[in-house]
Coordinates of C-alpha atoms and ligand atoms in Angstrom, one line a residue:
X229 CA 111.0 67.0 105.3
X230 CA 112.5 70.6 104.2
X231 CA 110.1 73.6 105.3
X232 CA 107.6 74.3 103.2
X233 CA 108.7 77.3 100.4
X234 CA 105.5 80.0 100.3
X235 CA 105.0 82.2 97.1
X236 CA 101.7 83.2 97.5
X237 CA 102.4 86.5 99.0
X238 CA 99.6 89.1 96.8
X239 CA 96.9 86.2 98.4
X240 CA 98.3 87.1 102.2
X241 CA 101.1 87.8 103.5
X242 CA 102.8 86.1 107.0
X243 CA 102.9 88.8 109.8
X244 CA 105.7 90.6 109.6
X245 CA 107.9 90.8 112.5
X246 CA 106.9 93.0 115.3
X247 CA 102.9 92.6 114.6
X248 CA 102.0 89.9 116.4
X249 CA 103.7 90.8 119.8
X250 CA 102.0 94.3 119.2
X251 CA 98.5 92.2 118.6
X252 CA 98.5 90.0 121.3
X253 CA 99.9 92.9 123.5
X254 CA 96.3 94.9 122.3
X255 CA 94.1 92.3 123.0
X256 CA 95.3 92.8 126.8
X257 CA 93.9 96.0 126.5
X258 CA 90.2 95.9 127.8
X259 CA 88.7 99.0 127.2
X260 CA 86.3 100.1 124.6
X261 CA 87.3 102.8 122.3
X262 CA 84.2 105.2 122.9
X263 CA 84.7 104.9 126.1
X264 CA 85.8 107.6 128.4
X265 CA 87.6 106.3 131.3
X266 CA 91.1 105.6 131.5
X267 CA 90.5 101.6 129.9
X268 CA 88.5 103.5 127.0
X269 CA 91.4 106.5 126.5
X270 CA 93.8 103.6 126.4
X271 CA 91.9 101.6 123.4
X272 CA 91.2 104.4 121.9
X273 CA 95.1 105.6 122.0
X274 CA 95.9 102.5 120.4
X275 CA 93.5 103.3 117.3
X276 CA 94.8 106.9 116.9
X277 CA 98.3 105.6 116.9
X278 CA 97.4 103.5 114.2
X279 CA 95.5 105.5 112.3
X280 CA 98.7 107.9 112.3
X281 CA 101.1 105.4 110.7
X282 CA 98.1 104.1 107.9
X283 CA 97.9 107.5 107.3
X284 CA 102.0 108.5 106.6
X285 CA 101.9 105.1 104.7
X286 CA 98.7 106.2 102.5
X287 CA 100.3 109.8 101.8
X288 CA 96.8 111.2 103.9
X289 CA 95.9 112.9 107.2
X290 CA 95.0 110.7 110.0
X291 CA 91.4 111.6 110.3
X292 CA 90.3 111.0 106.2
X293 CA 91.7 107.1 107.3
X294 CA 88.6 104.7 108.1
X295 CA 89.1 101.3 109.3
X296 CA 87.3 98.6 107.7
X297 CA 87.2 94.8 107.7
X298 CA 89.2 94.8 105.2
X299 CA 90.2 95.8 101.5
X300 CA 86.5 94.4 100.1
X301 CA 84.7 96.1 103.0
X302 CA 86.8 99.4 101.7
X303 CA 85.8 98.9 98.4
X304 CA 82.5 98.7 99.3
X305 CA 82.3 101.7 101.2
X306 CA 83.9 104.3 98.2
X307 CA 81.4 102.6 95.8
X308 CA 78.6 104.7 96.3
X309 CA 76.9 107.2 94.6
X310 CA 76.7 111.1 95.4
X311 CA 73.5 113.4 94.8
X312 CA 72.6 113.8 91.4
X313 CA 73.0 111.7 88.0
X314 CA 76.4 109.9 88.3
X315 CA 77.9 106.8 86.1
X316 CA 80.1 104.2 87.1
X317 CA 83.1 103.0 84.9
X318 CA 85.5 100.5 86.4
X319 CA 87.9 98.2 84.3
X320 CA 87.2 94.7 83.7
X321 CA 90.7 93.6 85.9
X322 CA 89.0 95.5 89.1
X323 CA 89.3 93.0 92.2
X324 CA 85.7 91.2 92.6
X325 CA 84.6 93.1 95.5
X326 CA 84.8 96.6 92.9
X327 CA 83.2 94.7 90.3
X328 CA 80.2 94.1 92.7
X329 CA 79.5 97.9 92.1
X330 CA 79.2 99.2 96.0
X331 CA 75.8 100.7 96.1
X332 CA 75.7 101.9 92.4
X333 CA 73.1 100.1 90.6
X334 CA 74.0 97.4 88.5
X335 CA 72.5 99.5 85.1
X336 CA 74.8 102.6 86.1
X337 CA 78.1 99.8 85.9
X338 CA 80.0 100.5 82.5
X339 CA 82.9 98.5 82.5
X340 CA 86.1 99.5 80.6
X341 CA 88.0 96.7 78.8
X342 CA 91.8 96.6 79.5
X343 CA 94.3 96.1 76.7
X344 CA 96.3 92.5 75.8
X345 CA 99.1 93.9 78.3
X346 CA 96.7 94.5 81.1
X347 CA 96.3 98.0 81.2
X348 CA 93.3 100.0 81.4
X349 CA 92.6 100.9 77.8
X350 CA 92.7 104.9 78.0
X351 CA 91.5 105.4 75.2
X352 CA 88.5 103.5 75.9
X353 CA 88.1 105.6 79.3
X354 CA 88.2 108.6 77.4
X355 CA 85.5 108.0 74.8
X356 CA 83.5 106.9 77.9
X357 CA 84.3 110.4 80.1
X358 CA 83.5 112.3 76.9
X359 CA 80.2 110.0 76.7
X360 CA 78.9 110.6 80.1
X361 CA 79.7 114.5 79.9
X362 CA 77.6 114.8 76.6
X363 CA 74.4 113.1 78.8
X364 CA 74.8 115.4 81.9
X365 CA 76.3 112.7 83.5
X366 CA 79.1 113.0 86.9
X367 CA 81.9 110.2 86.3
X368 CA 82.9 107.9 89.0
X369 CA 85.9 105.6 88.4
X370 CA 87.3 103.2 90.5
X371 CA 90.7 101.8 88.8
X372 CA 93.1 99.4 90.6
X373 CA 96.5 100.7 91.6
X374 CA 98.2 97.1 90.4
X375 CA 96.4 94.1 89.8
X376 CA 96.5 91.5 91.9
X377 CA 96.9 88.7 89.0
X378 CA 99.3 89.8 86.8
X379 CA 100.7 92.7 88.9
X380 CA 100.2 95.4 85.9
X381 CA 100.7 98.9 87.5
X382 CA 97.5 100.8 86.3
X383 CA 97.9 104.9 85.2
X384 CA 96.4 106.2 87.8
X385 CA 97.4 109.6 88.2
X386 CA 96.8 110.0 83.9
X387 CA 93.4 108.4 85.1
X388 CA 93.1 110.7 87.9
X389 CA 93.3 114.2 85.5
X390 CA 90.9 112.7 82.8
X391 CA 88.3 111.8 85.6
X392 CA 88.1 115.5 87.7
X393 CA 88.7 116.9 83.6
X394 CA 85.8 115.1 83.1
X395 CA 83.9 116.5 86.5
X396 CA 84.1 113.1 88.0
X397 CA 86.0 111.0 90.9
X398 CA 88.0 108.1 91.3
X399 CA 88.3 105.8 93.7
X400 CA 91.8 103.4 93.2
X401 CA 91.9 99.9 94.9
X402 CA 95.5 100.1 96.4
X403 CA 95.4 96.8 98.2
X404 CA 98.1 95.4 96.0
X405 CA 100.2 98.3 95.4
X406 CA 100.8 99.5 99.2
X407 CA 103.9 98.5 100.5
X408 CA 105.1 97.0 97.0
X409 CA 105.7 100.2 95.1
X410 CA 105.8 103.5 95.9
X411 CA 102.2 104.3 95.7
X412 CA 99.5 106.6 98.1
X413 CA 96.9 109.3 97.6
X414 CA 98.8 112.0 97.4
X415 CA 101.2 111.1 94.0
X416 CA 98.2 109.5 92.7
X417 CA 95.3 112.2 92.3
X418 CA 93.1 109.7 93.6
X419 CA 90.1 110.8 95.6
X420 CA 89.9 107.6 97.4
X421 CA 92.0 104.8 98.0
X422 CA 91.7 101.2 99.7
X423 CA 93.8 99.4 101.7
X424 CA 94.3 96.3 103.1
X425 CA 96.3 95.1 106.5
X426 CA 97.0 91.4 105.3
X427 CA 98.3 91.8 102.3
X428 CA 100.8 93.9 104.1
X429 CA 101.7 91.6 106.9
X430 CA 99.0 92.6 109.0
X431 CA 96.7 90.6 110.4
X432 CA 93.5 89.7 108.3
X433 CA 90.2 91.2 108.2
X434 CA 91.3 94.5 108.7
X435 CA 91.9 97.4 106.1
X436 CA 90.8 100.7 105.4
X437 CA 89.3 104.1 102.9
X438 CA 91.7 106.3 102.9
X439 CA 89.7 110.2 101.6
X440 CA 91.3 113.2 100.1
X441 CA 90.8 116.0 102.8
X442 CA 87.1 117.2 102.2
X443 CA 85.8 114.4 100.5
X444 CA 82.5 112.8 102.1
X445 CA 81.5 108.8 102.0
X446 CA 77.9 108.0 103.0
X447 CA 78.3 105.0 105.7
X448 CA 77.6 101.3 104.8
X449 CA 77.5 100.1 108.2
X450 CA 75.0 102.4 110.3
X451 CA 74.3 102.7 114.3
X452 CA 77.3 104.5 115.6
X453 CA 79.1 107.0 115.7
X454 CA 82.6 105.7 115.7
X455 CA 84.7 106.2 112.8
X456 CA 83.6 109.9 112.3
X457 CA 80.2 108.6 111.3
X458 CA 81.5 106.8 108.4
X459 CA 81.6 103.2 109.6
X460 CA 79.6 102.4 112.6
X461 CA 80.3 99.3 115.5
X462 CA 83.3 99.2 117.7
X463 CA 86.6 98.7 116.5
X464 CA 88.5 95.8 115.4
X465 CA 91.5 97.3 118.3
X466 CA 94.4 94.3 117.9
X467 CA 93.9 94.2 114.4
X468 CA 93.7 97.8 113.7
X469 CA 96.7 97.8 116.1
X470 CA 98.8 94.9 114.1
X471 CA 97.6 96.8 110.7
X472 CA 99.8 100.1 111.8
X473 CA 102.6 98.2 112.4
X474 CA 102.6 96.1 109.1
X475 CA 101.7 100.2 107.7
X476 CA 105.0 101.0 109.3
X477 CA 107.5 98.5 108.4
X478 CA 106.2 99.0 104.7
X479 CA 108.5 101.4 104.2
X480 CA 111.2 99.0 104.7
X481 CA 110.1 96.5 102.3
X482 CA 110.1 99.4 99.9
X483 CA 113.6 99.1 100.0
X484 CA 113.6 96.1 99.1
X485 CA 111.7 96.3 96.0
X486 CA 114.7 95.9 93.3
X487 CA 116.2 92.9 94.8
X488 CA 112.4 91.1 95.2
X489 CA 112.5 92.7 91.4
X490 CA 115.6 91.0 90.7
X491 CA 114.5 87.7 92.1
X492 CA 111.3 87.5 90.3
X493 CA 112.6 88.5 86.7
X494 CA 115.6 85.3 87.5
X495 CA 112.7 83.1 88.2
X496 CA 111.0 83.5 84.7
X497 CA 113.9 83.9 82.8
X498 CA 115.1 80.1 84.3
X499 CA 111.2 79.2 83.7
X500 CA 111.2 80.5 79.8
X501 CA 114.6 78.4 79.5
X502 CA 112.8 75.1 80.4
X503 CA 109.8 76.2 78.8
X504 CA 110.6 78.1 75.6
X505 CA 106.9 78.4 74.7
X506 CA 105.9 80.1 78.3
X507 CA 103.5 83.1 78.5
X508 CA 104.5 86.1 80.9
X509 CA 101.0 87.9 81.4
X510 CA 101.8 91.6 81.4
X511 CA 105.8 91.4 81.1
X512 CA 106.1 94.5 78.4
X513 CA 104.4 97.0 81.0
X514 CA 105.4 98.5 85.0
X515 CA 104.5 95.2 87.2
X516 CA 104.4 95.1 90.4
X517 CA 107.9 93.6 91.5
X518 CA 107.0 90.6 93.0
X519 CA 104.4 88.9 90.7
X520 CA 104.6 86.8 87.4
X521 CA 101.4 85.6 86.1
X522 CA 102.8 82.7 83.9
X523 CA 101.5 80.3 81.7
X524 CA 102.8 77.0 79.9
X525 CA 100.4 76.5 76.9
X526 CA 98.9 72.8 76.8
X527 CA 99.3 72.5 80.7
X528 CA 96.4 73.3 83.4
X529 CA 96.9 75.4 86.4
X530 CA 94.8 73.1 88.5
X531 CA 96.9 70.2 88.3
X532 CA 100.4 72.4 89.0
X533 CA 98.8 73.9 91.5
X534 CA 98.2 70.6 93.4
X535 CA 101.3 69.2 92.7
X536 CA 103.3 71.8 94.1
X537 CA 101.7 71.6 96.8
X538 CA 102.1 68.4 97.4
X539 CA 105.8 69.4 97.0
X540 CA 105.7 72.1 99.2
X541 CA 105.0 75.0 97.4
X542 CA 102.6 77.4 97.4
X543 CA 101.5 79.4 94.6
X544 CA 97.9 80.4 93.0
X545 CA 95.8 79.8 89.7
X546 CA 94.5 82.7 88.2
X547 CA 91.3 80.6 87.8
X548 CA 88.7 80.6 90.0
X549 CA 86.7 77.2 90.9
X550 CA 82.7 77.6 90.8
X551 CA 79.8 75.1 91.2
X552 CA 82.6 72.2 90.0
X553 CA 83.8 74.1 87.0
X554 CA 87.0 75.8 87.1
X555 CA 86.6 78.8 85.4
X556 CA 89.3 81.4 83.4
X557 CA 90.5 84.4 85.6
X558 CA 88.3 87.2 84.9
X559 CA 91.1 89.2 84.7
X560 CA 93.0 87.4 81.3
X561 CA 89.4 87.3 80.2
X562 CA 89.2 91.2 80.3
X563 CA 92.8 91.3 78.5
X564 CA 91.8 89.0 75.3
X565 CA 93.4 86.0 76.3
X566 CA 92.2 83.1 75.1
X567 CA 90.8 80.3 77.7
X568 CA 93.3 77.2 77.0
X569 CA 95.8 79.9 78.1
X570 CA 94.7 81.9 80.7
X571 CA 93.3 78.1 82.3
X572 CA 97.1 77.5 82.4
X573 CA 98.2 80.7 84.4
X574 CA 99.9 79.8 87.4
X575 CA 100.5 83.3 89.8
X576 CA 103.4 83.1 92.0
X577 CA 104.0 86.0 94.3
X578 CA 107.1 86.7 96.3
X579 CA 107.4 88.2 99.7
X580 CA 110.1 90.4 100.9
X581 CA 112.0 87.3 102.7
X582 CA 111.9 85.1 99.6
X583 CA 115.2 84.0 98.8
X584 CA 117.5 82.7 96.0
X585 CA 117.1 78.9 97.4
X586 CA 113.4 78.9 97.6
X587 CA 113.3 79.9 93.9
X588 CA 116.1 77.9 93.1
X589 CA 113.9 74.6 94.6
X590 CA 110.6 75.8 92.9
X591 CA 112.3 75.8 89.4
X592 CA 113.6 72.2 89.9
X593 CA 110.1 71.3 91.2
X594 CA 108.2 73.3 88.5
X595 CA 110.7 72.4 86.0
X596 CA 110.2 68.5 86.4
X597 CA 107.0 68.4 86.6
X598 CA 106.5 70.7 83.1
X599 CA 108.8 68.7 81.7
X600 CA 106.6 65.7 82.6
X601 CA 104.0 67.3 81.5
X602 CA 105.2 67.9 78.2
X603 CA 107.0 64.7 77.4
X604 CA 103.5 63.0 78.5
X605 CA 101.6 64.8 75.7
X606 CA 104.1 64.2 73.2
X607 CA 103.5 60.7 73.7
X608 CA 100.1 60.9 73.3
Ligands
PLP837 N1 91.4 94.3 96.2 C1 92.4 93.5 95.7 C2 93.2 94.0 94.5 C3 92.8 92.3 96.3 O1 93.8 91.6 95.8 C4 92.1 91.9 97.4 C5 92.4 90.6 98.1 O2 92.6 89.6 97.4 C6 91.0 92.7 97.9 C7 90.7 93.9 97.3 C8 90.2 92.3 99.1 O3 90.9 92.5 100.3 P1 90.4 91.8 101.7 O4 91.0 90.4 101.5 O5 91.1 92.5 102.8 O6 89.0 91.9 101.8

C-alpha cells in the first residue's frame, strides 16, 4: 500500500526535523524551572532559549513572550477587559476559541461581519469604532491574521491604525499566519498576538501571547509566579523547548512560500478543469499560500472527506459535526455563502514538504470520485 499523502497541514503540522530530538533531549532534563540549583538553572535555560527564538520569530522581545498551552489558551488570555468601559468587536471568521469572548462578557461581544471574499468588512469596523467612541466607549479588537479555513489574509496593520485612532487595542490571532507568511507584531501594529507551536511543527499543546513592550495582560491561570505573573504553574519545558525550534526553522519554510504557492494554485486550477463548476472560497484576495477552501456544488464534504481517507488522503471539511448534525463552517456562514455550498467545502492544506506527486495522486483520487459523484446525480 503507497504511504499515506497528508494535506491537512493548517489542522497540525508533523514535527519538523530537528524538534523531536531537541524534545526528547528536554525531557531528560529534570529540574524545575523556578528552581535555583544547577537542575533548576538548566530547565530554566532551556525556556529562555526558547523564549528567545519565539520572540525573533514574533518580531517581539523575549520577555513580552508568554507560553501557553496553546493558540486557544493564548486567545484566552489577550481576551480580557482593562479598567474602565471597553467594547469588544471581533469578526465573525475569528477561530472559536476568540469567538468565546476571553473574559469579556458575552453583552460587550459585537461581532463584525466579513465580506463574500472573506475579509473583515472595514467599513463595517469603522462605523463600529466611530459607534463606540460616540458612547465613551475603549475599543478592543481581536482580528485573525489569516483564517484558518479559507486562508484569507486579514488587514491588520489598516485594522491596527483605525483601532489606536479610535483609542482602542487589538489583539490578532496569528496561529495561522506564523511561519506561512511574513507576518509578526512588529509590521502589524498589533498590540497582541497569538501563537501556536503545532501548527508550526511543534509539538501540540503549546503556544504563546506575544505583548507590545508595555502592554499589561491580567492572568487567567493564577498561583505562581512564573511567566512574569502572567500565567501561573510550571512550564510545559520539552514542549516549550520543541516550540523554539519549530519558531526557528520557520524562517526556512518562509522560503519556501512561492513554490508551496505555486503547488497549491496547480492543484485548483487541475481541480476547476475536472470540475468546471468548482467554488474557490476567498481566491480574489491575499491567501495564505498553502490553503484552498474548495467546493463542488451538489457534492458533500462529509462523504469526500471519508473517502479520501479511505484512499489515503487527508484533508478537512469546513463543517463542523455537532450532536449528529453536521453543521456549515461558521466561517462561510460569516462570508454570505449559502449552506448547500459551504456543506460542500473541502479545505486541503499543504505543508512545506508536499510535493508534485502527492498532488498529482490526490487529483486522480479526488477527480474520480467527483466525477462519480457527478455522473451518479445525473442519473438520478
Ligand atoms: N486560532 C486559529 C486560527 C487556529 O486555527 C487554531 C487551531 O486550529 C487555534 C487558534 C487554536 O490553537 P491550539 O490548537 O494551539 O489551541
Amino acid at each position: 500500500m503507497s504511504e499515506r499523502i497528508y494535506l491537512d497541514h493548517n489542522a497540525t503540522s508533523p514535527l519538523r526535523n530537528g524538534v523531536r530530538e531537541a524534545v526528547l533531549a528536554a525531557l531528560d532534563v529534570c529540574g524545575n524551572p523556578s528552581s535555583v540549583h544547577a537542575e533548576g538553572r538548566a530547565a530554566r535555560g532551556l525556556i529562555e532559549a526558547a523564549r528567545e527564538k519565539v520572540a525573533r520569530l514574533a518580531g517581539a522581545r523575549a520577555e513580552d513572550v508568554t507560553f501557553t498551552s496553546g493558540g486557544t489558551e493564548a486567545n484566552a488570555l489577550a481576551l480580557s477587559p482593562k479598567a474602565g468601559d471597553w467594547i469588544c468587536y471581533m469578526s465573525g471568521i475569528e477561530h472559536p476559541s476568540v469567538l468565546a469572548g476571553g473574559r469579556f462578557p458575552q453583552e460587550a461581544i459585537t461581532s463584525i461581519l466579513a465580506t463574500a471574499d472573506g475579509v473583515i468588512d472595514l467599513e463595517k469596523l469603522a462605523t463600529a469604532l466611530a459607534n463606540s467612541q460616540v458612547k465613551g466607549r475603549r475599543p478592543f479588537v481581536s482580528l485573525m491574521a489569516a483564517n484558518n479555513e479559507t486562508g484569507a489574509i486579514q488587514p491588520v496593520a489598516d485594522v491596527a491604525s483605525m483601532v489606536h485612532e479610535a483609542g482602542g487595542f487589538l489583539h490578532s490571532d496569528a496561529v495561522q499566519a506564523a511561519g506561512k507568511v511574513p507576518f509578526d507584531l512588529a509590521s502589524s501594529g498589533a498590540d497582541m498576538i497569538s501563537l501556536s507551536a503545532h501548527k508550526l511543527g511543534g509539538p501540540k499543546g503549546v503556544g504563546a501571547l506575544v505583548l507590545r513592550e508595555g502592554v499589561a495582560v491580567e492572568p487567567l491561570i493564577k498561583g505562581g509566579g512564573q511567566e512574569r505573573r502572567r500565567r501561573a504553574g510550571t512550564e510545559n519545558v520539552s514542549g516549550i523547548v520543541g516550540f523554539g525550534v519549530a519558531a526557528e526553522l520557520a524562517s526556512a519554510v518562509l522560503s519556501k512560500t512561492a513554490e508551496i504557492g505555486k503547488l497549491r494554485d496547480e492543484l485548483e486550477a487541475r481541480a476547476v478543469s475536472i470540475a468546471p463548476d468548482m467554488v474557490v472560497f476567498s481566491a480574489s484576495v491575499a491567501r495564505l499560500p498553502n490553503t484552498s477552501a474548495m467546493a463542488v456544488p451538489g457534492t458533500k464534504a462529509e462523504t469526500l472527506l471519508i473517502g479520501l481517507d479511505l484512499a489515503g488522503v487527508a484533508v478537512s471539511s469546513g463543517s463542523a459535526c455537532s450532536s449528529g448534525k453536521v453543521e456549515a463552517s461558521h466561517v462561510l456562514k460569516a462570508m454570505g455563502i449559502a449552506p448547500e455550498l459551504a456543506q460542500a467545502a473541502l479545505r486541503v492544506s499543504l505543508g512545506p514538504d508536499t510535493t508534485k506527486a502527492e498532488i498529482d495522486r490526490f487529483i486522480a483520487i479526488w477527480g474520480e470520485m467527483i466525477t462519480r459523484l457527478k455522473r451518479g446525480r445525473q442519473a438520478a
